[in-house]
PDB file of C-alpha atoms in Angstrom:
ATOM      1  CA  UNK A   1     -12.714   9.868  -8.852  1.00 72.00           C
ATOM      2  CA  UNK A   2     -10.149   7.071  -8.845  1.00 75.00           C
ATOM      3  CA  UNK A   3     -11.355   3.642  -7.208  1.00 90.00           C
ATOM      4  CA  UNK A   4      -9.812   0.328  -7.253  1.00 95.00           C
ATOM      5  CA  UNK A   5     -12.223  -2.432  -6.873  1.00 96.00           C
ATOM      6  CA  UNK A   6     -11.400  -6.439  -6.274  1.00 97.00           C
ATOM      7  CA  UNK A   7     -13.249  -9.400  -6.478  1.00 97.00           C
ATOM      8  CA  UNK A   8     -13.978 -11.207  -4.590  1.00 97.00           C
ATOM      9  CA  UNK A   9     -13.538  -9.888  -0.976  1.00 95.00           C
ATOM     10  CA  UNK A  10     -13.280 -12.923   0.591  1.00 95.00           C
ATOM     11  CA  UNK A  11     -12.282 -16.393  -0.007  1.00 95.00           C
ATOM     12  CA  UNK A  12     -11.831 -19.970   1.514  1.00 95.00           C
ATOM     13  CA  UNK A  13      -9.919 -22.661  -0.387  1.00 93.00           C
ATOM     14  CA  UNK A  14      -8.734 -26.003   0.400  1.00 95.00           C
ATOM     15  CA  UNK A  15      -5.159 -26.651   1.447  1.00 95.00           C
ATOM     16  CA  UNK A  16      -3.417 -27.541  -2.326  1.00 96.00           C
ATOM     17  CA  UNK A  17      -6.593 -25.843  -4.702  1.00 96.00           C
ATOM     18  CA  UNK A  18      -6.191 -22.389  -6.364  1.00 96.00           C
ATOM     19  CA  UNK A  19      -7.999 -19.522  -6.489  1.00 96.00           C
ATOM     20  CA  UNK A  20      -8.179 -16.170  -8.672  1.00 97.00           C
ATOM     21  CA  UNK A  21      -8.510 -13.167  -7.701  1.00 97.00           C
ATOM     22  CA  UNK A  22      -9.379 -10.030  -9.717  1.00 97.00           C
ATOM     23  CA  UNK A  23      -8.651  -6.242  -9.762  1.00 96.00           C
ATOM     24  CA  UNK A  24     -10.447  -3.612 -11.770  1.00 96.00           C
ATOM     25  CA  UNK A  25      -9.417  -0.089 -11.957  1.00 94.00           C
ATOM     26  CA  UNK A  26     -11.777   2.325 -12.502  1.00 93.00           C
ATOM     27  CA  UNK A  27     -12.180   6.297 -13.328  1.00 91.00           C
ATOM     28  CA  UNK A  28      -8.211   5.964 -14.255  1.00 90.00           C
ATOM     29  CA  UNK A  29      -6.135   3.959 -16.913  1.00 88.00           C
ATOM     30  CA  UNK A  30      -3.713   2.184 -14.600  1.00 88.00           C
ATOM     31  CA  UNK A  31      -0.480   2.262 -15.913  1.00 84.00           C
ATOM     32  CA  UNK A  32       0.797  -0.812 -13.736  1.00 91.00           C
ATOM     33  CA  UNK A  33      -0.738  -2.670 -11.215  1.00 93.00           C
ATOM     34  CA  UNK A  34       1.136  -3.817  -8.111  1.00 94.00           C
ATOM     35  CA  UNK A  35       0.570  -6.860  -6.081  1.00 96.00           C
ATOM     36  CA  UNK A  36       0.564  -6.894  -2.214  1.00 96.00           C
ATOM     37  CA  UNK A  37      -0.205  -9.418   0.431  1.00 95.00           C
ATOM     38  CA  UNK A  38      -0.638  -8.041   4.159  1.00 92.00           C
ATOM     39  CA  UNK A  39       0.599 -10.053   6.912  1.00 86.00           C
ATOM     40  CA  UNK A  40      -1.935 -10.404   9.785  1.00 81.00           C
ATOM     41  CA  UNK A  41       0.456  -8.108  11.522  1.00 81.00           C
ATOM     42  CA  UNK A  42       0.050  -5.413   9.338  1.00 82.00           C
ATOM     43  CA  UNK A  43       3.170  -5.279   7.215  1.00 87.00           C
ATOM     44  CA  UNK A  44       3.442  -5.675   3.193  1.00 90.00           C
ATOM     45  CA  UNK A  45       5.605  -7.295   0.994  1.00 91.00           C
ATOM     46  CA  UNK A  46       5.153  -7.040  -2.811  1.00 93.00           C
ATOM     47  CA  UNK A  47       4.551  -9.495  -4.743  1.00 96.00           C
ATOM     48  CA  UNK A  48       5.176  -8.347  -8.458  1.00 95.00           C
ATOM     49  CA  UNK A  49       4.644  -4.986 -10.300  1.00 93.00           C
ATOM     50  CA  UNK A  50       2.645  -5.574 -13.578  1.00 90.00           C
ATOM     51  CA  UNK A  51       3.290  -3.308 -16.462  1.00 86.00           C
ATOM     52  CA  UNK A  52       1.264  -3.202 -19.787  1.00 77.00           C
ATOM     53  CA  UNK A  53       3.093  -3.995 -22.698  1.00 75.00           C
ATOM     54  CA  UNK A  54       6.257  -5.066 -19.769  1.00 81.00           C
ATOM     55  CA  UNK A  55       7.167  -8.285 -18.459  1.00 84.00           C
ATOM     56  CA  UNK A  56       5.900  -8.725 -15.113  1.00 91.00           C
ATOM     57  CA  UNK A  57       8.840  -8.177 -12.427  1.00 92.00           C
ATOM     58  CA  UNK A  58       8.384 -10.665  -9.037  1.00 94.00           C
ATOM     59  CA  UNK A  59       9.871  -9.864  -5.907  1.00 92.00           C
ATOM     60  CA  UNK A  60      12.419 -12.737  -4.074  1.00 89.00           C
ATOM     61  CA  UNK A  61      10.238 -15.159  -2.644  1.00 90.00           C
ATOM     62  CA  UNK A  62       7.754 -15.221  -4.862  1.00 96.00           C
ATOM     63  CA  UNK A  63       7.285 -16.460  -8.887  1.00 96.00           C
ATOM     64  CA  UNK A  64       5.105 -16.392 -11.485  1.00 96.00           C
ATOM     65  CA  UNK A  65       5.148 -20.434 -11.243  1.00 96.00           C
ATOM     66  CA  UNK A  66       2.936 -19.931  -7.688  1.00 97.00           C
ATOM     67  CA  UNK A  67       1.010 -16.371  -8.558  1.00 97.00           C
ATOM     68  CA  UNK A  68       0.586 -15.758 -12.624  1.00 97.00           C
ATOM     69  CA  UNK A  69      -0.787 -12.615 -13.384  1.00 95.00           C
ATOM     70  CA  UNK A  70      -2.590 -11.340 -16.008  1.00 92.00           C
ATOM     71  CA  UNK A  71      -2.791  -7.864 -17.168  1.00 89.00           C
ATOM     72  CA  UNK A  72      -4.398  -7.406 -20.065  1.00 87.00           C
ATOM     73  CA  UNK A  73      -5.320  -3.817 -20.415  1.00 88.00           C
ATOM     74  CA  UNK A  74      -4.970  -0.408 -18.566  1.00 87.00           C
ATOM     75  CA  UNK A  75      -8.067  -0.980 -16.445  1.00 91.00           C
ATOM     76  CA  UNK A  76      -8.223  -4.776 -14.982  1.00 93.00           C
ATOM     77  CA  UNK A  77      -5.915  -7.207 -13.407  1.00 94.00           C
ATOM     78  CA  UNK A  78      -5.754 -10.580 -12.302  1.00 96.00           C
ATOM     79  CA  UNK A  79      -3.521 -12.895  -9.895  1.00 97.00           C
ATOM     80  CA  UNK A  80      -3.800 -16.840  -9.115  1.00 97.00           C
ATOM     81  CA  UNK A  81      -2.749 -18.214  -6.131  1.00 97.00           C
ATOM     82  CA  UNK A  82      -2.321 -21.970  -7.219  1.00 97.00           C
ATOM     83  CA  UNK A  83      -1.761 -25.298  -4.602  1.00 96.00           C
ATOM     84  CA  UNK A  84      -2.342 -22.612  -2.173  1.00 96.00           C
ATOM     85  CA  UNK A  85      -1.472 -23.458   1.359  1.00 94.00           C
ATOM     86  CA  UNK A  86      -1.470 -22.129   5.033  1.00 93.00           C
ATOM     87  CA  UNK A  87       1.057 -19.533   4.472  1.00 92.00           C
ATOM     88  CA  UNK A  88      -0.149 -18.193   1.507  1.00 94.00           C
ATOM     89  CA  UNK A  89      -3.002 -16.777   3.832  1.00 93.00           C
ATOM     90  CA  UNK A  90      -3.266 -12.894   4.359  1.00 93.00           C
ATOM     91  CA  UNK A  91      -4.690 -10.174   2.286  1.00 95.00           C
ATOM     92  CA  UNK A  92      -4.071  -9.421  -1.204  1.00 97.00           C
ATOM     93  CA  UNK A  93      -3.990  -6.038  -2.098  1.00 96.00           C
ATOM     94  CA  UNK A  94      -3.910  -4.436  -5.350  1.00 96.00           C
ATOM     95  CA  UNK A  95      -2.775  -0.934  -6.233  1.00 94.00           C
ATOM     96  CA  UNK A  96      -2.893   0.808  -9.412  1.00 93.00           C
ATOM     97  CA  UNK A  97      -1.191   3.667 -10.308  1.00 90.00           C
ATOM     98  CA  UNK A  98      -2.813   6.936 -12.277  1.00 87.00           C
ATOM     99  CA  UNK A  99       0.493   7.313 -14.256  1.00 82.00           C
ATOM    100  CA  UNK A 100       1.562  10.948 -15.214  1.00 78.00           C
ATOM    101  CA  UNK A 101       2.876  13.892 -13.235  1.00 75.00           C
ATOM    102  CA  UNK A 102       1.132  13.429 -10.451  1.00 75.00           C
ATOM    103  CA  UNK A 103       1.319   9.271 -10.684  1.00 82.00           C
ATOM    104  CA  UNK A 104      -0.241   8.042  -7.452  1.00 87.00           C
ATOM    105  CA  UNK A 105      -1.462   4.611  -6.567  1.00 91.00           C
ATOM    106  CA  UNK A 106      -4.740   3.831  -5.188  1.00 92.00           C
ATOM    107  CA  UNK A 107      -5.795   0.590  -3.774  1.00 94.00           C
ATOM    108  CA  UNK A 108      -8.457  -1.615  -3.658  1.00 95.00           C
ATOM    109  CA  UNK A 109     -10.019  -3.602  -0.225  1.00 94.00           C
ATOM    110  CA  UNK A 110      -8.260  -6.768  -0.491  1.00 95.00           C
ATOM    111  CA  UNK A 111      -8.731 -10.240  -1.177  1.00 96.00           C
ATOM    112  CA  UNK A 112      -8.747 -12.089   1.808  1.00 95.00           C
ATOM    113  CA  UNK A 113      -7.727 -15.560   1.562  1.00 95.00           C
ATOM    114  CA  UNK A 114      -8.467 -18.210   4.414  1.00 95.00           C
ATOM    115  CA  UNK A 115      -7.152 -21.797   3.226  1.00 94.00           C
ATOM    116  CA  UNK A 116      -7.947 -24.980   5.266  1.00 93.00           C
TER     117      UNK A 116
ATOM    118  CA  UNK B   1      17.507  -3.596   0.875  1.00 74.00           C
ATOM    119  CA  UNK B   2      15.149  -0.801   0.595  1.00 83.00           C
ATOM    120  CA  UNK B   3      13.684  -0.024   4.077  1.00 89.00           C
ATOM    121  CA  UNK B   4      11.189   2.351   5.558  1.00 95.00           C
ATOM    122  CA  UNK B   5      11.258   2.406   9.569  1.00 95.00           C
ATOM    123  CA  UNK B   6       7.892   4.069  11.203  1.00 97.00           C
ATOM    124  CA  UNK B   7       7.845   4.722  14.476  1.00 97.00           C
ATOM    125  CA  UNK B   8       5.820   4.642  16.891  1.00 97.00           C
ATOM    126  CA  UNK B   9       3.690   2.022  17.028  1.00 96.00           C
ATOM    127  CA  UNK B  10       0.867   2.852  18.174  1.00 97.00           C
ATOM    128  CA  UNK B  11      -0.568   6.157  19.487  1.00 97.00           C
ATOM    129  CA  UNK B  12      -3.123   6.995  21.958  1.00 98.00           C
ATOM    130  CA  UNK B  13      -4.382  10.472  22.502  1.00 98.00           C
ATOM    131  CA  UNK B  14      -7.552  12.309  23.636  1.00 98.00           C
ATOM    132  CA  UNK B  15      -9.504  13.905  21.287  1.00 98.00           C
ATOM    133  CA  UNK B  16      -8.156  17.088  19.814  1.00 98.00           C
ATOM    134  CA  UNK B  17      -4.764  16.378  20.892  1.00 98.00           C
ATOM    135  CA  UNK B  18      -1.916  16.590  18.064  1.00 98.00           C
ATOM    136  CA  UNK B  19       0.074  13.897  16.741  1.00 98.00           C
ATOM    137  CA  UNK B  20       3.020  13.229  15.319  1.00 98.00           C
ATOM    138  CA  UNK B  21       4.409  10.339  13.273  1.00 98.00           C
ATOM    139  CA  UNK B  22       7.818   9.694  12.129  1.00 98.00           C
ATOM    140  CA  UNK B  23       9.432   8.046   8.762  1.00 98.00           C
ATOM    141  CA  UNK B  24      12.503   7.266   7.588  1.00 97.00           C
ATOM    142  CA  UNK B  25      13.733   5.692   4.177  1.00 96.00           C
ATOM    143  CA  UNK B  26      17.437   4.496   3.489  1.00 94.00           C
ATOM    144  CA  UNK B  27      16.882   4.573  -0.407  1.00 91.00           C
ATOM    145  CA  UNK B  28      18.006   7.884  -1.902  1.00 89.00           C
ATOM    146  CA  UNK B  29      16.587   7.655  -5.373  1.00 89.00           C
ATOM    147  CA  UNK B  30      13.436   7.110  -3.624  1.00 92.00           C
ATOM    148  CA  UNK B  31      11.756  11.016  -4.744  1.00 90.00           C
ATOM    149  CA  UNK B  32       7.855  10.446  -3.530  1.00 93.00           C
ATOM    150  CA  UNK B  33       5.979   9.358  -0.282  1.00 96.00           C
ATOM    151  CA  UNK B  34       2.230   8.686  -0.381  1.00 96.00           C
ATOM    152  CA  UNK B  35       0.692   7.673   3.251  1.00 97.00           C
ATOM    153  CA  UNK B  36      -1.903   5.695   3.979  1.00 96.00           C
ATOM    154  CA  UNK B  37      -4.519   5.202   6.745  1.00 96.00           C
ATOM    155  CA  UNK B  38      -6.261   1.456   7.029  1.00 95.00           C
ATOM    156  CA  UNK B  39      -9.380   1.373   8.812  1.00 94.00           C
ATOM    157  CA  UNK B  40     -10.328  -2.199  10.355  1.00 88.00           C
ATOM    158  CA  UNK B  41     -12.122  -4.049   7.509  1.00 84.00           C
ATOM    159  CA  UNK B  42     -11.793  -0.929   5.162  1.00 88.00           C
ATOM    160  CA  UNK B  43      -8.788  -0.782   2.371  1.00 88.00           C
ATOM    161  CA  UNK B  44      -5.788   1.397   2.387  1.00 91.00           C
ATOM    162  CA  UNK B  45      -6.605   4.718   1.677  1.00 93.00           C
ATOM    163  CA  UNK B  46      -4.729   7.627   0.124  1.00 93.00           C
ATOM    164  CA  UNK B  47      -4.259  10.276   2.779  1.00 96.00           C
ATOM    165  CA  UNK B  48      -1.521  12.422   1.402  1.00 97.00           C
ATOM    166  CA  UNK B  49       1.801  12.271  -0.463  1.00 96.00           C
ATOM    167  CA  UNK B  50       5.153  14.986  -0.826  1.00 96.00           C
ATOM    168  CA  UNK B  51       7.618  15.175  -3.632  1.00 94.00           C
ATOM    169  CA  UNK B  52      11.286  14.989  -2.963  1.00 93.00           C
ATOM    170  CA  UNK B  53      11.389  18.119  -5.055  1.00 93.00           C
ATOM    171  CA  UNK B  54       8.976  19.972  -1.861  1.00 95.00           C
ATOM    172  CA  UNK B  55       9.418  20.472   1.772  1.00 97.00           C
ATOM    173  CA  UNK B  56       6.359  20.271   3.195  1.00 98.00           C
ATOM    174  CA  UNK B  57       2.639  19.996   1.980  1.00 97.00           C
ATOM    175  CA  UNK B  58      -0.419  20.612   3.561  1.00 97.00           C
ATOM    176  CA  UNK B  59      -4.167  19.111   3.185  1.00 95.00           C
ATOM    177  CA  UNK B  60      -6.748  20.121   5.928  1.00 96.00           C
ATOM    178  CA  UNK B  61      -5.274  18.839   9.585  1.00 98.00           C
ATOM    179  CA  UNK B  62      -2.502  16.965   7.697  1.00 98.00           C
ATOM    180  CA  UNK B  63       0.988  18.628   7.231  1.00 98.00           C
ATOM    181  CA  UNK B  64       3.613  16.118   5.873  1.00 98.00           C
ATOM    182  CA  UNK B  65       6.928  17.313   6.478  1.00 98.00           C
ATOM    183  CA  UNK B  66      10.171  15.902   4.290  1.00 98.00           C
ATOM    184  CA  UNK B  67      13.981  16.605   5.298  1.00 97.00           C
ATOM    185  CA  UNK B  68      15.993  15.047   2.024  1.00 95.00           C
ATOM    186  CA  UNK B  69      19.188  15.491   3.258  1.00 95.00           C
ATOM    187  CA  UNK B  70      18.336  13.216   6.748  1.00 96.00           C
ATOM    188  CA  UNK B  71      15.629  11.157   4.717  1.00 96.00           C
ATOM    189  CA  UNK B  72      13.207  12.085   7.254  1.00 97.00           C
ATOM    190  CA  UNK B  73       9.474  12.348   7.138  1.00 98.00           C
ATOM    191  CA  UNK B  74       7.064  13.556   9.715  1.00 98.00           C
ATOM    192  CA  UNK B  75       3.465  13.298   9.530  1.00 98.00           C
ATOM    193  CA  UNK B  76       1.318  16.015  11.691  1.00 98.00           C
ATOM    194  CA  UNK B  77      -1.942  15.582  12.682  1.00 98.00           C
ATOM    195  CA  UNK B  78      -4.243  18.089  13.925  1.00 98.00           C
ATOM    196  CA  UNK B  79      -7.239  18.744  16.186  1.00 98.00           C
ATOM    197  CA  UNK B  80      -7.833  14.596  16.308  1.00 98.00           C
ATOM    198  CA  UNK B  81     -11.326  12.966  16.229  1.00 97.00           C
ATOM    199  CA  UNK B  82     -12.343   9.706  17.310  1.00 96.00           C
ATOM    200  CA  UNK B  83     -12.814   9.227  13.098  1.00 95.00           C
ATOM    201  CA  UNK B  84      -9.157   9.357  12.679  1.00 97.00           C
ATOM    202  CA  UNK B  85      -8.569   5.954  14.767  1.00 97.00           C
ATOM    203  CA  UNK B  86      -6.793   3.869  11.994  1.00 97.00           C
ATOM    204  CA  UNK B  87      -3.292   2.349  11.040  1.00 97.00           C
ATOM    205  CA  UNK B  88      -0.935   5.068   9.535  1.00 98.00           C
ATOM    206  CA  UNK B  89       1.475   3.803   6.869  1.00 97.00           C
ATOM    207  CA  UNK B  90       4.439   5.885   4.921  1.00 97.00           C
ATOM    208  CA  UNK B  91       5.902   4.424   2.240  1.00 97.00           C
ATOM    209  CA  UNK B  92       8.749   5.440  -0.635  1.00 95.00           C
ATOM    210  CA  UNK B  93       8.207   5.183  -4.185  1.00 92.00           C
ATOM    211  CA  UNK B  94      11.438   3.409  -5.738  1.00 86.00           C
ATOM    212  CA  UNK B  95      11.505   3.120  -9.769  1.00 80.00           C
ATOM    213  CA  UNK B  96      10.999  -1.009 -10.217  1.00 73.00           C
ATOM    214  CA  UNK B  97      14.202  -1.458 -12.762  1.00 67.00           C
ATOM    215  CA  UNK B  98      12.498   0.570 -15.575  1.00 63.00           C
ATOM    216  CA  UNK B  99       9.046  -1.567 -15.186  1.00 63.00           C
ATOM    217  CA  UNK B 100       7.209   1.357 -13.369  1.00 75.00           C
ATOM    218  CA  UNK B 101       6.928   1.953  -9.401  1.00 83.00           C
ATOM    219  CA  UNK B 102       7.181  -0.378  -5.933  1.00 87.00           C
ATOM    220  CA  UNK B 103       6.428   1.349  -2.705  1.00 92.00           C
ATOM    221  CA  UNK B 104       7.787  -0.046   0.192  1.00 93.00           C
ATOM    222  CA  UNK B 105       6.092   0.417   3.890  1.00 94.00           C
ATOM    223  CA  UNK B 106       6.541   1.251   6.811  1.00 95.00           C
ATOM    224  CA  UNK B 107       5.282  -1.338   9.767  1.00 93.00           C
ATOM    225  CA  UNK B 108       2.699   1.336  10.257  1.00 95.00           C
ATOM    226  CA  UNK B 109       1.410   3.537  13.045  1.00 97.00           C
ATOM    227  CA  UNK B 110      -1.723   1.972  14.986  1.00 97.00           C
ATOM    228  CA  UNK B 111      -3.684   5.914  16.356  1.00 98.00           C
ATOM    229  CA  UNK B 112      -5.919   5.748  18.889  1.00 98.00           C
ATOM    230  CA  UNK B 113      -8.290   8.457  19.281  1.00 98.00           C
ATOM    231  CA  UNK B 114     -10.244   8.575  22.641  1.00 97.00           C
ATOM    232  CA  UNK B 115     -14.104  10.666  22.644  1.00 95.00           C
TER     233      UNK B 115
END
């Protein structure tokens, strides 16, 4: 079946450092990748859509000078949160979609990201 | 912009009881909604999803119900179990300029299910 996996689950920076986070898609060839960070109240907003072969579109608010992605094939992912502070905290979830007819995304756990 | 409203809330019900949770999407090109249920510390996981081209689709004790005209969904649950304690979320597929796909939420339904 599809899964979405992402590494690492959990992570604690300092206020200013950066950290990577990865996202692998697996049993499927994702045909773009979208980044997500949950609030602690639940909600999402999107960060950017990744599309092989595409520019990268961000959403207002956020830029590829504070979260570069890479994307370099159908099947993995990766975002950087860089001089990360206290409200870049939350979960970062990444969904891939299957692509086709039937194109559904499926996400992965999250990257949780607790900066002091 | 783009906005899906979910309501209610939350949800508590005895086990076995029905439920019923409501969607609605102001984007009109948006033409599929996948839901969602998040278990605490578990990730967001595929539940079910209708086609603007369908009416209503069914998968086990899950009927998803989609008015296009009123941009209206409705998400039935039957028969509850304490296992189906999670947040609900609905969300609208609108095309990303060309680039592929964004879904946008809903602030998600938080069901209770009481043994």
């Amino acid at each position: 079946g599809a899964l979405v996996y992402q590494y690492p689950r959990r992570t604690i920076c300092k206020s200013g450092t950066s950290m990577r986070m990865e996202c692998q898609a697996v049993g499927f060839q994702a045909t773009s990748v979208a980044w997500y960070r949950q609030s602690p109240q639940k909600t999402f907003e999107l960060i950017a859509l990744s599309t092989v072969n595409s520019a990268i579109k961000y959403e207002q608010n956020f830029t590829q000078e504070k979260f570069p992605i890479s994307h370099p094939n159908l099947s993995f992912s990766s975002m950087t949160v860089l001089n990360a502070y206290l409200e870049d905290r939350g979960l970062y979830l990444c969904g891939a979609w299957t692509g086709g007819n039937q194109d559904t995304q499926y996400f992965g756990p999250g990257t949780r990201l607790l900066v002091l | 912009g783009e906005q899906v409203e979910q309501l209610p809330s939350s949800l508590i019900v005895q086990e076995g009881a029905s439920v019923l949770i409501n969607c609605s999407y102001t984007d009109s090109a948006s033409v599929y909604f996948p839901w969602y249920k998040q278990e605490p510390g578990k990730r967001l996981q595929f539940i079910i999803d209708i086609r603007s081209n369908m009416e209503r689709k069914q998968n086990q004790r899950l009927t998803l119900l989609f008015d296009k005209k009123t941009k209206h969904l409705s998400l039935h649950i039957t028969a509850t179990q304490p296992g189906d304690s999670a947040i609900y979320f609905c969300s609208a597929s609108i095309n990303y300029g060309g680039s592929g796909n964004k879904l946008i939420f809903g602030t998600g339904t938080l069901l209770s299910v009481k043994p």
